PDB file of C-alpha atoms in Angstrom:
ATOM      1  CA  UNK E   1      40.830  -5.866  -5.350  1.00 70.00           C
ATOM      2  CA  UNK E   2      39.566  -8.165  -8.910  1.00 79.00           C
ATOM      3  CA  UNK E   3      36.127  -8.109  -8.544  1.00 84.00           C
ATOM      4  CA  UNK E   4      33.790 -10.738  -8.236  1.00 86.00           C
ATOM      5  CA  UNK E   5      34.163 -14.329 -10.691  1.00 88.00           C
ATOM      6  CA  UNK E   6      32.207 -14.059 -13.569  1.00 87.00           C
ATOM      7  CA  UNK E   7      30.121 -17.597 -15.196  1.00 87.00           C
ATOM      8  CA  UNK E   8      31.132 -19.851 -17.228  1.00 90.00           C
ATOM      9  CA  UNK E   9      29.566 -20.105 -20.018  1.00 88.00           C
ATOM     10  CA  UNK E  10      28.963 -23.806 -19.084  1.00 89.00           C
ATOM     11  CA  UNK E  11      27.709 -21.752 -15.777  1.00 88.00           C
ATOM     12  CA  UNK E  12      25.642 -20.045 -17.931  1.00 85.00           C
ATOM     13  CA  UNK E  13      23.960 -22.692 -20.095  1.00 87.00           C
ATOM     14  CA  UNK E  14      22.856 -23.907 -16.339  1.00 87.00           C
ATOM     15  CA  UNK E  15      21.458 -21.432 -14.731  1.00 86.00           C
ATOM     16  CA  UNK E  16      19.270 -20.319 -17.617  1.00 86.00           C
ATOM     17  CA  UNK E  17      17.131 -23.718 -18.427  1.00 86.00           C
ATOM     18  CA  UNK E  18      16.934 -23.446 -14.776  1.00 86.00           C
ATOM     19  CA  UNK E  19      15.236 -19.832 -15.373  1.00 86.00           C
ATOM     20  CA  UNK E  20      13.387 -21.664 -18.474  1.00 76.00           C
ATOM     21  CA  UNK E  21       9.334 -20.742 -18.608  1.00 71.00           C
ATOM     22  CA  UNK E  22       7.528 -24.096 -16.830  1.00 64.00           C
ATOM     23  CA  UNK E  23       5.259 -25.815 -19.389  1.00 65.00           C
ATOM     24  CA  UNK E  24       1.553 -26.340 -19.169  1.00 62.00           C
ATOM     25  CA  UNK E  25       0.049 -29.470 -16.631  1.00 61.00           C
ATOM     26  CA  UNK E  26      -2.422 -30.692 -19.216  1.00 63.00           C
ATOM     27  CA  UNK E  27      -4.062 -29.616 -22.507  1.00 62.00           C
ATOM     28  CA  UNK E  28      -6.788 -26.714 -21.529  1.00 58.00           C
ATOM     29  CA  UNK E  29      -5.008 -25.811 -18.022  1.00 56.00           C
ATOM     30  CA  UNK E  30      -2.693 -22.535 -17.033  1.00 56.00           C
ATOM     31  CA  UNK E  31      -0.454 -22.428 -14.755  1.00 52.00           C
ATOM     32  CA  UNK E  32      -1.635 -20.439 -11.968  1.00 57.00           C
ATOM     33  CA  UNK E  33      -0.515 -17.025 -12.969  1.00 60.00           C
ATOM     34  CA  UNK E  34      -0.195 -14.122 -10.580  1.00 64.00           C
ATOM     35  CA  UNK E  35      -1.012 -10.231 -11.339  1.00 68.00           C
ATOM     36  CA  UNK E  36       0.010  -8.102 -10.100  1.00 72.00           C
ATOM     37  CA  UNK E  37      -2.370  -5.993  -8.070  1.00 73.00           C
ATOM     38  CA  UNK E  38      -2.967  -2.732  -8.685  1.00 71.00           C
ATOM     39  CA  UNK E  39      -3.276   0.468  -6.377  1.00 74.00           C
ATOM     40  CA  UNK E  40      -4.740   3.198  -7.276  1.00 71.00           C
ATOM     41  CA  UNK E  41      -2.742   6.178  -7.995  1.00 73.00           C
ATOM     42  CA  UNK E  42      -5.887   8.891  -8.141  1.00 77.00           C
ATOM     43  CA  UNK E  43      -8.106  10.138  -6.175  1.00 83.00           C
ATOM     44  CA  UNK E  44     -11.273   9.765  -6.671  1.00 87.00           C
ATOM     45  CA  UNK E  45     -15.192  10.816  -4.769  1.00 89.00           C
ATOM     46  CA  UNK E  46     -15.835   7.267  -4.397  1.00 93.00           C
ATOM     47  CA  UNK E  47     -12.235   6.303  -2.776  1.00 92.00           C
ATOM     48  CA  UNK E  48     -12.397   9.195  -0.940  1.00 92.00           C
ATOM     49  CA  UNK E  49     -16.344   8.744   0.203  1.00 94.00           C
ATOM     50  CA  UNK E  50     -15.066   5.044   1.118  1.00 94.00           C
ATOM     51  CA  UNK E  51     -12.901   6.163   3.420  1.00 94.00           C
ATOM     52  CA  UNK E  52     -14.132   8.523   5.385  1.00 93.00           C
ATOM     53  CA  UNK E  53     -17.392   6.588   5.799  1.00 94.00           C
ATOM     54  CA  UNK E  54     -14.555   3.950   7.342  1.00 94.00           C
ATOM     55  CA  UNK E  55     -12.019   5.911   8.835  1.00 91.00           C
ATOM     56  CA  UNK E  56     -14.112   7.775  11.826  1.00 90.00           C
ATOM     57  CA  UNK E  57     -14.289   3.957  13.405  1.00 92.00           C
ATOM     58  CA  UNK E  58     -11.129   4.150  13.912  1.00 93.00           C
ATOM     59  CA  UNK E  59      -8.623   4.573  17.032  1.00 93.00           C
ATOM     60  CA  UNK E  60      -6.402   6.998  14.942  1.00 94.00           C
ATOM     61  CA  UNK E  61      -5.657   6.570  11.266  1.00 96.00           C
ATOM     62  CA  UNK E  62      -1.969   6.830   9.909  1.00 96.00           C
ATOM     63  CA  UNK E  63      -1.278   6.949   5.985  1.00 96.00           C
ATOM     64  CA  UNK E  64       0.165   3.642   5.679  1.00 96.00           C
ATOM     65  CA  UNK E  65      -3.391   1.902   7.613  1.00 96.00           C
ATOM     66  CA  UNK E  66      -5.175   3.929   5.225  1.00 95.00           C
ATOM     67  CA  UNK E  67      -2.688   2.603   1.905  1.00 95.00           C
ATOM     68  CA  UNK E  68      -2.810  -1.222   3.631  1.00 95.00           C
ATOM     69  CA  UNK E  69      -6.375  -1.490   3.964  1.00 95.00           C
ATOM     70  CA  UNK E  70      -7.731   1.077   1.312  1.00 94.00           C
ATOM     71  CA  UNK E  71      -5.031  -0.763  -1.646  1.00 93.00           C
ATOM     72  CA  UNK E  72      -3.365   3.163  -3.060  1.00 92.00           C
ATOM     73  CA  UNK E  73      -0.192   4.716  -2.579  1.00 93.00           C
ATOM     74  CA  UNK E  74       0.728   5.743  -0.060  1.00 94.00           C
ATOM     75  CA  UNK E  75       0.860   9.616  -0.996  1.00 93.00           C
ATOM     76  CA  UNK E  76      -2.765   9.447  -2.615  1.00 93.00           C
ATOM     77  CA  UNK E  77      -3.156   7.703   1.446  1.00 95.00           C
ATOM     78  CA  UNK E  78      -1.562  11.466   2.823  1.00 95.00           C
ATOM     79  CA  UNK E  79      -4.018  13.373  -0.204  1.00 94.00           C
ATOM     80  CA  UNK E  80      -7.243  12.092   1.541  1.00 95.00           C
ATOM     81  CA  UNK E  81      -6.222  12.559   5.212  1.00 95.00           C
ATOM     82  CA  UNK E  82      -5.355  15.804   4.560  1.00 94.00           C
ATOM     83  CA  UNK E  83      -7.563  16.495   2.573  1.00 94.00           C
ATOM     84  CA  UNK E  84      -9.915  14.233   5.318  1.00 95.00           C
ATOM     85  CA  UNK E  85      -8.636  17.243   8.245  1.00 95.00           C
ATOM     86  CA  UNK E  86      -9.433  20.584   5.624  1.00 95.00           C
ATOM     87  CA  UNK E  87     -13.278  19.178   5.846  1.00 93.00           C
ATOM     88  CA  UNK E  88     -13.287  18.518   9.712  1.00 93.00           C
ATOM     89  CA  UNK E  89     -13.236  14.765   9.614  1.00 93.00           C
ATOM     90  CA  UNK E  90     -10.446  13.847  10.821  1.00 95.00           C
ATOM     91  CA  UNK E  91      -8.080  16.400  12.792  1.00 95.00           C
ATOM     92  CA  UNK E  92      -4.167  16.772  12.862  1.00 95.00           C
ATOM     93  CA  UNK E  93      -3.206  15.033  16.182  1.00 94.00           C
ATOM     94  CA  UNK E  94       0.876  14.349  15.579  1.00 93.00           C
ATOM     95  CA  UNK E  95       2.676  15.298  12.614  1.00 94.00           C
ATOM     96  CA  UNK E  96       6.946  13.962  12.159  1.00 92.00           C
ATOM     97  CA  UNK E  97       9.026  14.579   9.529  1.00 91.00           C
ATOM     98  CA  UNK E  98       7.935  10.537   8.341  1.00 90.00           C
ATOM     99  CA  UNK E  99       3.945  10.645   9.011  1.00 91.00           C
ATOM    100  CA  UNK E 100       0.517  11.992  10.770  1.00 94.00           C
ATOM    101  CA  UNK E 101      -1.951  10.860  12.850  1.00 96.00           C
ATOM    102  CA  UNK E 102      -5.165  11.525  12.579  1.00 96.00           C
ATOM    103  CA  UNK E 103      -7.930  10.695  14.353  1.00 94.00           C
ATOM    104  CA  UNK E 104     -11.888  12.195  15.104  1.00 93.00           C
ATOM    105  CA  UNK E 105     -12.888  15.102  16.952  1.00 91.00           C
ATOM    106  CA  UNK E 106     -14.851  12.785  19.292  1.00 90.00           C
ATOM    107  CA  UNK E 107     -11.810  10.854  20.258  1.00 89.00           C
ATOM    108  CA  UNK E 108      -9.909  14.261  20.669  1.00 89.00           C
ATOM    109  CA  UNK E 109     -12.369  15.335  23.048  1.00 88.00           C
ATOM    110  CA  UNK E 110     -12.367  12.085  24.719  1.00 88.00           C
ATOM    111  CA  UNK E 111      -8.653  11.855  24.713  1.00 83.00           C
ATOM    112  CA  UNK E 112      -8.535  15.346  26.863  1.00 83.00           C
ATOM    113  CA  UNK E 113     -10.819  15.292  29.070  1.00 77.00           C
TER     114      UNK E 113
END
């Protein structure tokens, strides 16, 4: 009951001092800035061709693998894989409520044999 105690004014001031931005180390040199990685959020034909050339070499393909290796969003990876499946470059092996597993038609024949 009652919840967490609120910090005092001096505690808040100390916390803000610790979070203050770092000063430049030397003249002309800037501190290393971390830039957020930009992930592709649209399916463009170049990305589709790159993925198609690469995933044919893999044993199996999941949306997570495509998203991490090609720096895209998971939703874009799903779209890419479904497009490749419609083209016939990939075959859907297993689908659950969470993910989909694809492979090439040649590998599917090897597994079935």
